[in-house]
PDB file of C-alpha atoms in Angstrom:
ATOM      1  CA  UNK A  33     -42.209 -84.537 -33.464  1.00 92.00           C
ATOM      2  CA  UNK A  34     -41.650 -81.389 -35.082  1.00 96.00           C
ATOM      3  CA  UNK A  35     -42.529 -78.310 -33.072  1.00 98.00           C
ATOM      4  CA  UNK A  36     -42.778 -74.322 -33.873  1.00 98.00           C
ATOM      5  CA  UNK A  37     -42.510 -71.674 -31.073  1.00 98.00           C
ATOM      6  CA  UNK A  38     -43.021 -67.761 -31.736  1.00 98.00           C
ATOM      7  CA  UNK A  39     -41.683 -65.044 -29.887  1.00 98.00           C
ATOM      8  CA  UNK A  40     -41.809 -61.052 -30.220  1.00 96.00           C
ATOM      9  CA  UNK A  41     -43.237 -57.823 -28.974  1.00 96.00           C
ATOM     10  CA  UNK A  42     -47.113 -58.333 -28.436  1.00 95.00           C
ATOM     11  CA  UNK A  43     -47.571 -54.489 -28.545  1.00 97.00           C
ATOM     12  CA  UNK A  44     -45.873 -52.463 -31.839  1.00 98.00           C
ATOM     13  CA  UNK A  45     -46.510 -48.955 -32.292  1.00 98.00           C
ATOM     14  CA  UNK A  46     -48.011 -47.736 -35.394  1.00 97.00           C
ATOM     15  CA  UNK A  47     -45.463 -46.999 -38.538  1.00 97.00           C
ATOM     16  CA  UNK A  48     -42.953 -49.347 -36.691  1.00 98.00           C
ATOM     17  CA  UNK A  49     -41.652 -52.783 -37.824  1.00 98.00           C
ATOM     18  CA  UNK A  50     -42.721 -55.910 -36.461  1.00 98.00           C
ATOM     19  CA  UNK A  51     -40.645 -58.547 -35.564  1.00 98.00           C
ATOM     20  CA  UNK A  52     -41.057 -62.122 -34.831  1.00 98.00           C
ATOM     21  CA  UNK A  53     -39.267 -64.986 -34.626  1.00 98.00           C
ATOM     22  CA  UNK A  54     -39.636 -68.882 -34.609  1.00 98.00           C
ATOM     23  CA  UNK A  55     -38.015 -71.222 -33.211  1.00 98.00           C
ATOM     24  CA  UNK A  56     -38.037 -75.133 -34.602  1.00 98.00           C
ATOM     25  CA  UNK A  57     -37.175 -78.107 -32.929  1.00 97.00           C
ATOM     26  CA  UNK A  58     -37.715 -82.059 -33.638  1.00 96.00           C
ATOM     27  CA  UNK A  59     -36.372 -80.898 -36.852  1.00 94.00           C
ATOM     28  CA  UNK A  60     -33.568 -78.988 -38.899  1.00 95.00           C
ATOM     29  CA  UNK A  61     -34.681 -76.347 -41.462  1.00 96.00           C
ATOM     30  CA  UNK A  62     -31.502 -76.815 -43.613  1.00 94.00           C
ATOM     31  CA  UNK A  63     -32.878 -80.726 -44.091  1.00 91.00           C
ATOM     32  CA  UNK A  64     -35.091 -79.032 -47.050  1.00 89.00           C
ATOM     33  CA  UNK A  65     -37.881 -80.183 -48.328  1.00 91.00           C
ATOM     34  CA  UNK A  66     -40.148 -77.761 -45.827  1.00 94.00           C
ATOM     35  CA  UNK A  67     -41.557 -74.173 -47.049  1.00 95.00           C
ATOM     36  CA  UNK A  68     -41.140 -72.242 -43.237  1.00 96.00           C
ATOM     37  CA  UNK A  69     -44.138 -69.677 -43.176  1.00 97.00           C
ATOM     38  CA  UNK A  70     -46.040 -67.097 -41.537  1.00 98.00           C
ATOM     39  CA  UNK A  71     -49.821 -67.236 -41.326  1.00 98.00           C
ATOM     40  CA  UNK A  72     -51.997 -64.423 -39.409  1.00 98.00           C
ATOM     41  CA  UNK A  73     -55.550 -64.528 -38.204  1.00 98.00           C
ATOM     42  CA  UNK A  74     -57.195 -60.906 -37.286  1.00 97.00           C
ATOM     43  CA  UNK A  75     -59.771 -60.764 -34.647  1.00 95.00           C
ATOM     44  CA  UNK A  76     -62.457 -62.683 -35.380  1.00 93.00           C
ATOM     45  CA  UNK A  77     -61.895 -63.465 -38.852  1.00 96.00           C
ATOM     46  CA  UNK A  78     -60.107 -65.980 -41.031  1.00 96.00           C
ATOM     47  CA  UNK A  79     -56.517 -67.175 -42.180  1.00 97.00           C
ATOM     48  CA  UNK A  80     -54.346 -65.467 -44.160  1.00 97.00           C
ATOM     49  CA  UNK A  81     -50.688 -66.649 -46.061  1.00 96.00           C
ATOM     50  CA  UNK A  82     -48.141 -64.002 -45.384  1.00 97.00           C
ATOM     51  CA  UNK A  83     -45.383 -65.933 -47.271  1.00 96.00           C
ATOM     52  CA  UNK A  84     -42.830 -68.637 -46.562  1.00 95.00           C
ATOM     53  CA  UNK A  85     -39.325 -69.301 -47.197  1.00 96.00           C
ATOM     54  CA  UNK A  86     -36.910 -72.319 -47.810  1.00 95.00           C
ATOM     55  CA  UNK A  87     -34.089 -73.335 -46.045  1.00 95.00           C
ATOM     56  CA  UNK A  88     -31.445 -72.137 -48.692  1.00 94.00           C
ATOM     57  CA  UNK A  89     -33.458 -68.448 -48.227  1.00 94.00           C
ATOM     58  CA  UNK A  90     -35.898 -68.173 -51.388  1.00 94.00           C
ATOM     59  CA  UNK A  91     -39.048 -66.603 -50.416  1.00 95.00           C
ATOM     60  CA  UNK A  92     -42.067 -65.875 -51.762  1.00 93.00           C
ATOM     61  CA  UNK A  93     -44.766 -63.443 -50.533  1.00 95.00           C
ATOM     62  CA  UNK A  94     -48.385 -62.903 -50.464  1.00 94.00           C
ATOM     63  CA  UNK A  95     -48.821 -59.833 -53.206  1.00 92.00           C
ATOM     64  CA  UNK A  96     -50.874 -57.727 -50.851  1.00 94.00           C
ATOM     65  CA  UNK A  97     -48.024 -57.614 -48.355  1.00 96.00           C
ATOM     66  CA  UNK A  98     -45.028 -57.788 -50.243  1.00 95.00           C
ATOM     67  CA  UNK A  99     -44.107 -54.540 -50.148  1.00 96.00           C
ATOM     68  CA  UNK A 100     -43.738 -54.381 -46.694  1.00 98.00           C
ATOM     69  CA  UNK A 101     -42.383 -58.164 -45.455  1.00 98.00           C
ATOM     70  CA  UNK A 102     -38.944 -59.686 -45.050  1.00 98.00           C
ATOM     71  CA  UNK A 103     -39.264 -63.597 -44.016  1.00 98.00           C
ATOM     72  CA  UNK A 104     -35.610 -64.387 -43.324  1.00 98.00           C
ATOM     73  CA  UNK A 105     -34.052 -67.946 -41.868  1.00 97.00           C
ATOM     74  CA  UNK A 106     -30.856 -68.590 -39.470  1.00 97.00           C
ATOM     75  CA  UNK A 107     -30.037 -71.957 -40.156  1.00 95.00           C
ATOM     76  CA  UNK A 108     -27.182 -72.162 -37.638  1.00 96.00           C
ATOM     77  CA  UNK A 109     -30.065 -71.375 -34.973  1.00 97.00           C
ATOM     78  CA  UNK A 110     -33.137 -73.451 -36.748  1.00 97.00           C
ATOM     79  CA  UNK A 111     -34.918 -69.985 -36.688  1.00 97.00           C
ATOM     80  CA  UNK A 112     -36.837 -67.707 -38.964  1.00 98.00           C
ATOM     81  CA  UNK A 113     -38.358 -64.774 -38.587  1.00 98.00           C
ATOM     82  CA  UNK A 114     -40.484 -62.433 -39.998  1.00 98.00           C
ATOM     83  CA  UNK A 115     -40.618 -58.520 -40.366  1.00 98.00           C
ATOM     84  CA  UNK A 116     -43.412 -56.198 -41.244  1.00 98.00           C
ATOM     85  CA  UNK A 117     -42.627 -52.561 -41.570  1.00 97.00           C
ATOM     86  CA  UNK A 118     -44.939 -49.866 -41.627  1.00 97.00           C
ATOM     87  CA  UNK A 119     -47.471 -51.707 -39.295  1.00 98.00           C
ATOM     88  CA  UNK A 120     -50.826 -49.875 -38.407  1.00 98.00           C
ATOM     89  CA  UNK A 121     -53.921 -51.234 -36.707  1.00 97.00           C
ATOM     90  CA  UNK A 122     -54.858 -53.457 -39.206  1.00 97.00           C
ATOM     91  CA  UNK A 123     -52.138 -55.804 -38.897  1.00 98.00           C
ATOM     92  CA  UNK A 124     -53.288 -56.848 -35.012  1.00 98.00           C
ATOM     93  CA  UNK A 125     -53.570 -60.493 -35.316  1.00 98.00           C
ATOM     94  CA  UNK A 126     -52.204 -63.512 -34.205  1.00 98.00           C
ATOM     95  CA  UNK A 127     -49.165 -64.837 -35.945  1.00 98.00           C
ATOM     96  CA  UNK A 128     -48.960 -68.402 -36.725  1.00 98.00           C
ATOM     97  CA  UNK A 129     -45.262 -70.139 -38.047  1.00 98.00           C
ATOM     98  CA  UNK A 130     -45.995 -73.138 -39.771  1.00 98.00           C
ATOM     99  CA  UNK A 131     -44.585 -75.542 -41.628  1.00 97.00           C
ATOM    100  CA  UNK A 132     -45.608 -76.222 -45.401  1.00 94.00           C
ATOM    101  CA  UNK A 133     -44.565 -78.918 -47.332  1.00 90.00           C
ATOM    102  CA  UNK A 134     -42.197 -78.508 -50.426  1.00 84.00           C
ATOM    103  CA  UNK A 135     -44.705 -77.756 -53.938  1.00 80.00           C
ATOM    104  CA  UNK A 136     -47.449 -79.386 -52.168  1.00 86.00           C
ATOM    105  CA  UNK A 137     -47.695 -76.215 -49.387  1.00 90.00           C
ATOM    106  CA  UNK A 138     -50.389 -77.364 -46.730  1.00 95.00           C
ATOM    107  CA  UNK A 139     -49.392 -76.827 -43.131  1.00 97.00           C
ATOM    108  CA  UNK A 140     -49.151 -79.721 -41.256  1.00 96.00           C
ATOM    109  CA  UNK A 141     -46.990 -78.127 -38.165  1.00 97.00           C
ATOM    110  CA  UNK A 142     -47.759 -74.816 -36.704  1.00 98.00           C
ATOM    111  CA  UNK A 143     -46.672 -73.020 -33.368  1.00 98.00           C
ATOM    112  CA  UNK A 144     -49.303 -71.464 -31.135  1.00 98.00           C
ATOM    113  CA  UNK A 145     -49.528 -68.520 -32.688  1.00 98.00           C
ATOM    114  CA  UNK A 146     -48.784 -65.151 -31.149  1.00 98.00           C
ATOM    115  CA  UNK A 147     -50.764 -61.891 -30.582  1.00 98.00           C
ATOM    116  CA  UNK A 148     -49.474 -58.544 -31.677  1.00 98.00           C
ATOM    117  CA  UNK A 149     -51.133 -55.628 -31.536  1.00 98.00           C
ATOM    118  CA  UNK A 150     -50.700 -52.411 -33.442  1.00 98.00           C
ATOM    119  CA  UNK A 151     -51.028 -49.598 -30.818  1.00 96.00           C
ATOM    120  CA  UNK A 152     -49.980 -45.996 -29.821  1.00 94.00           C
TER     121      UNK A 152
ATOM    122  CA  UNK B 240     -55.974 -64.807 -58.554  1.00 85.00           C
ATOM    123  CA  UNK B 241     -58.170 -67.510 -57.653  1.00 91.00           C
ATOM    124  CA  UNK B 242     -60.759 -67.221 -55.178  1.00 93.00           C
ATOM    125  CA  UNK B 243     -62.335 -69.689 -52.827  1.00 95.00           C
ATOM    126  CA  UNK B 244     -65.451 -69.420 -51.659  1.00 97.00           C
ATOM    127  CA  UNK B 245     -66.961 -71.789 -48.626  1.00 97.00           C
ATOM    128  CA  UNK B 246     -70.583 -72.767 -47.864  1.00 97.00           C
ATOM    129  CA  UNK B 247     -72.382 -72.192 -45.851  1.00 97.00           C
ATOM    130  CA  UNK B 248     -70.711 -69.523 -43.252  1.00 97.00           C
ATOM    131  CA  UNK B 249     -72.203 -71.260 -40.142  1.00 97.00           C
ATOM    132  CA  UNK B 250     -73.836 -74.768 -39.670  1.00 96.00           C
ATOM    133  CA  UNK B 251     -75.986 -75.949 -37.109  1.00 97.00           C
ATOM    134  CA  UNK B 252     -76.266 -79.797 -37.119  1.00 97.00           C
ATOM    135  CA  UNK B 253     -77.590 -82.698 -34.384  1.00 97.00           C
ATOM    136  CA  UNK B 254     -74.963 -84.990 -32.804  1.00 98.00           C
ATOM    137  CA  UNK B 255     -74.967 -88.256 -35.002  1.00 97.00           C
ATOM    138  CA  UNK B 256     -75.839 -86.036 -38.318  1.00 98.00           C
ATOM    139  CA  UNK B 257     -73.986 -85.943 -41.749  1.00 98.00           C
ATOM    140  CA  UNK B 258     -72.525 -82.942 -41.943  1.00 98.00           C
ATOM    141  CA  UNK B 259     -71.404 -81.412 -45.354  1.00 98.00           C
ATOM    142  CA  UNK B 260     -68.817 -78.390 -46.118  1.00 98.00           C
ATOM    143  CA  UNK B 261     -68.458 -77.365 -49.765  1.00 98.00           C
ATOM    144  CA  UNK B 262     -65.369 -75.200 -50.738  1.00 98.00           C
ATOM    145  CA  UNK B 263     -65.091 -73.556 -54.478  1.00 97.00           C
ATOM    146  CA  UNK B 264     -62.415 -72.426 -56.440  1.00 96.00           C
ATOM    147  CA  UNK B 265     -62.795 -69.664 -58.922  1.00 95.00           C
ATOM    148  CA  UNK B 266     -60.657 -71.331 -61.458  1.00 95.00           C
ATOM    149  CA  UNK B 267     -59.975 -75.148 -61.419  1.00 95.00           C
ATOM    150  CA  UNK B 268     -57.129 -76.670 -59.223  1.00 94.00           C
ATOM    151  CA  UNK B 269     -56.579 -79.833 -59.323  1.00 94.00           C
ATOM    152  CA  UNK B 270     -56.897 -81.658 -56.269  1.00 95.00           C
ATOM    153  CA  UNK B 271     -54.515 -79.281 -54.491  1.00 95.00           C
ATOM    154  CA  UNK B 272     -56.533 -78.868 -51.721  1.00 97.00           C
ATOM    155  CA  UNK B 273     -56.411 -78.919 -48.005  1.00 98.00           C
ATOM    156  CA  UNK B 274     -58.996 -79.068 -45.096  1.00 98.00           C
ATOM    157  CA  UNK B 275     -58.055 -77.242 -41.215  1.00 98.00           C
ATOM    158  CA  UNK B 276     -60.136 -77.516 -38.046  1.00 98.00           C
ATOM    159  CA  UNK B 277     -60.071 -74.878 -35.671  1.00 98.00           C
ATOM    160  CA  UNK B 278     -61.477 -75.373 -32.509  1.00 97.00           C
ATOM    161  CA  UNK B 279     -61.874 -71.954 -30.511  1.00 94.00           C
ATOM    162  CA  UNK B 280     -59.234 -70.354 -29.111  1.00 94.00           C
ATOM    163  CA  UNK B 281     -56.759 -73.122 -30.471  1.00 97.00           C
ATOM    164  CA  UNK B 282     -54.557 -73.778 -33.525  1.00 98.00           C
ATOM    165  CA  UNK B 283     -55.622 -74.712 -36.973  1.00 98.00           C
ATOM    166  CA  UNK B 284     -55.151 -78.259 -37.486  1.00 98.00           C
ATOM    167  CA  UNK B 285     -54.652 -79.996 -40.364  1.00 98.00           C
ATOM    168  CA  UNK B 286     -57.853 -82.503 -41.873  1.00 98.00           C
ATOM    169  CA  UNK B 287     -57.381 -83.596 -45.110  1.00 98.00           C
ATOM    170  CA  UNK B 288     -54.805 -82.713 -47.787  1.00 97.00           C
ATOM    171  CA  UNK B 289     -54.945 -83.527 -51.920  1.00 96.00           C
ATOM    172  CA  UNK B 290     -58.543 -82.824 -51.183  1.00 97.00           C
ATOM    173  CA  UNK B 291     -59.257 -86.469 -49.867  1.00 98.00           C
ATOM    174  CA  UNK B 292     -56.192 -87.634 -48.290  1.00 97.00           C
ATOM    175  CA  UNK B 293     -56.729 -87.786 -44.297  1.00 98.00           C
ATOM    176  CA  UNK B 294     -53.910 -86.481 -42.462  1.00 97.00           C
ATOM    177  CA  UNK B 295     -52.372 -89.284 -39.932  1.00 96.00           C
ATOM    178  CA  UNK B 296     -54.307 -89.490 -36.889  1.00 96.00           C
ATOM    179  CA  UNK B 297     -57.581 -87.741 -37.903  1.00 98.00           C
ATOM    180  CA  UNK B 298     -60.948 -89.748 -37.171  1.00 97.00           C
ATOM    181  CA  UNK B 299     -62.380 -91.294 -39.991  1.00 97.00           C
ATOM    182  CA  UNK B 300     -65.825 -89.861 -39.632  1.00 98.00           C
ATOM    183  CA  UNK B 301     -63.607 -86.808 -41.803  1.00 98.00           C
ATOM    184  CA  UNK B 302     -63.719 -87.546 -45.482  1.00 98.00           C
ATOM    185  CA  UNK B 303     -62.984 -85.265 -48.242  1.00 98.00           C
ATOM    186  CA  UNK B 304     -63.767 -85.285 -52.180  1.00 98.00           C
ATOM    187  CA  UNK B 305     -64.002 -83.278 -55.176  1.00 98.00           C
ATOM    188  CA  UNK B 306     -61.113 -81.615 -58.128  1.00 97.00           C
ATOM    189  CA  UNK B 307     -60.989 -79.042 -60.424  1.00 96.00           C
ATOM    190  CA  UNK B 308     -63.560 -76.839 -58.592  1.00 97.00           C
ATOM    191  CA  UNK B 309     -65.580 -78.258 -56.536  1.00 98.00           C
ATOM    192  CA  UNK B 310     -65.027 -79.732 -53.295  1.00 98.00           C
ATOM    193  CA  UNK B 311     -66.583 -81.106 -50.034  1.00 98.00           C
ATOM    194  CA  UNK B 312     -65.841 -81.952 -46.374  1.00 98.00           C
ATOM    195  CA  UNK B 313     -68.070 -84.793 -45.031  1.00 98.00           C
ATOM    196  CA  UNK B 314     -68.177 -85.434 -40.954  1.00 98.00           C
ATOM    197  CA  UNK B 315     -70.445 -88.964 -41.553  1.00 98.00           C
ATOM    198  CA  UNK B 316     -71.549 -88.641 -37.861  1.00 98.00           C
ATOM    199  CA  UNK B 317     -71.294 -84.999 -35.870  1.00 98.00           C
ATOM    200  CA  UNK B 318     -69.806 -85.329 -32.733  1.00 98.00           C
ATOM    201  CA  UNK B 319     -69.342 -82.768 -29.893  1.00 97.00           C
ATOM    202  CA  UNK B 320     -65.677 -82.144 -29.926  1.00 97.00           C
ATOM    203  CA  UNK B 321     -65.870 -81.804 -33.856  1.00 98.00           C
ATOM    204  CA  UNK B 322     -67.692 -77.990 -32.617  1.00 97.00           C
ATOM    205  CA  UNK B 323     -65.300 -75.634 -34.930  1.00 98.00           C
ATOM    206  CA  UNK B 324     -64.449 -73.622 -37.785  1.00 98.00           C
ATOM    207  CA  UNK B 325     -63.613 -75.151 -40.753  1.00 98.00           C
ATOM    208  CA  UNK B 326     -60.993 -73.614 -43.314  1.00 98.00           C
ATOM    209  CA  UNK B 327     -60.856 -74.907 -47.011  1.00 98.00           C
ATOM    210  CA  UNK B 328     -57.128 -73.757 -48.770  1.00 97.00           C
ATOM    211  CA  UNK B 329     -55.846 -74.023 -52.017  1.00 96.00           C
ATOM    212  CA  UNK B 330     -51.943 -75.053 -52.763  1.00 93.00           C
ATOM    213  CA  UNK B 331     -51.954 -75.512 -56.652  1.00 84.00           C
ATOM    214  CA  UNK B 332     -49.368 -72.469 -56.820  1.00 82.00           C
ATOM    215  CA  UNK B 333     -46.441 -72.294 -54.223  1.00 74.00           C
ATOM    216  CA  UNK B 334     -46.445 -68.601 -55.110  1.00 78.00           C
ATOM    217  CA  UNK B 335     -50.127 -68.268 -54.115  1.00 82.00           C
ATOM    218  CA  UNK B 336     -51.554 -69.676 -50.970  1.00 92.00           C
ATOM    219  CA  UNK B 337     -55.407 -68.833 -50.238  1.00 94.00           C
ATOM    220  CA  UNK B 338     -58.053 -70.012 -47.637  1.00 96.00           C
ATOM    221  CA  UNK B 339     -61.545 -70.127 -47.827  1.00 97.00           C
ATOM    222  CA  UNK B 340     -63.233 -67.371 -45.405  1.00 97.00           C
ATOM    223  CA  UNK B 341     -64.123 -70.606 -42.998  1.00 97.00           C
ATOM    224  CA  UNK B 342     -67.274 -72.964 -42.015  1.00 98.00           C
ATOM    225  CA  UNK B 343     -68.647 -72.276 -38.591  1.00 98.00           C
ATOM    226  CA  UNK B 344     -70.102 -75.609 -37.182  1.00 98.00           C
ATOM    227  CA  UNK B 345     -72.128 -75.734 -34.093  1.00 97.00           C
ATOM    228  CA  UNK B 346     -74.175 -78.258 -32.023  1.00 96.00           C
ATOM    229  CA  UNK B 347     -77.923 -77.819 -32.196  1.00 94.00           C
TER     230      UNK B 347
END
């Protein structure tokens, strides 16, 4: 049973980076065939696709975010972990790491989700 | 980009009612389409994927149908835990992943 665990600062400053990480288990990343992504839910409201990447490190972004996200992997620690610079208070949400399936991306594992918040 | 629009927002239905979710795409899509429950508080969970294919270990009062554009999520008889909100999202483009805005469903 594959499982997904997030961890990271649940406070960031404004203009700072956020960083969080998952960690998989019942399951290698480098056995491919998984898209490894990042999903956040604001307050209230619904689901949005931050981007995903694949084992060998190809990623690919939402547009509206792109400029401003770095999804990286660690194989040798069946981690990834995501980075979102230039946060401000519209970026409080929960994170969710999930896993997507290979050209056919629905999410069939995801971790619990974590709640950051963008404050001073 | 494509959009996808759900209806209606919210839902009030009767335990032991049909219960239907419709989710549109802008532009057609196949069947590249997935279904999520989200209870409150908890973790979306994955329904229905290739818009009719139920994910192992759902209950089979979940069905789903449609392609191209249209599609629906059909509960054939409410029950109480099935209180959520449900998320429609499209997959026909691994560089574009997009959810509905999400079904509200509530006991009456």
């Amino acid at each position: 049973q594959v499982q997904l665990q997030e961890s990271g600062p649940g406070l960031v400053k404004p203009s700072q980076t956020l960083s969080l990480t998952c960690t998989v288990s019942g399951g290698s990343i480098s056995s491919g065939g998984y898209y490894w992504s990042w999903i956040r839910q604001h307050p209230g409201k619904g689901l949005e696709w931050i981007g995903y990447i694949y084992y060998s490190g190809s990623t690919y972004y939402n547009p509206s975010l792109k400029s401003r996200v770095t999804i990286s992997v660690d194989t040798s620690k069946n981690q990834f972990s995501l980075k979102l610079s230039s946060v401000t208070a519209a970026d409080t949400a929960v994170y969710y790491c999930a896993r997507g399936g290979m050209w056919k991306v629905y999410f069939d594992y995801w971790g619990q989700g974590t709640l950051v918040t963008v404050s001073s | 980009d494509i959009q996808m629009t759900q209806s209606p927002s919210s839902l009030s239905a009767s335990v032991g009612d049909r219960v239907t979710i419709t989710c549109r795409a802008s532009q057609g899509i196949s069947n590249y389409l997935a279904w999520y429950q989200q209870k409150p508080g908890k973790v979306p969970k994955l329904l229905i994927y290739a818009a009719s294919t139920l994910q192992s270990g759902v209950p089979s009062r979940f069905s789903g149908s449609g392609s191209g554009t249209d599609f629906t999520l059909t509960i054939s008889s409410l029950q109480p835990e099935d209180v959520a909100t449900y998320y429609c999202q499209k997959y026909n483009s691994a560089l574009s992943i997009t959810f509905g805005q999400g079904t509200r469903l509530e006991i009456k």
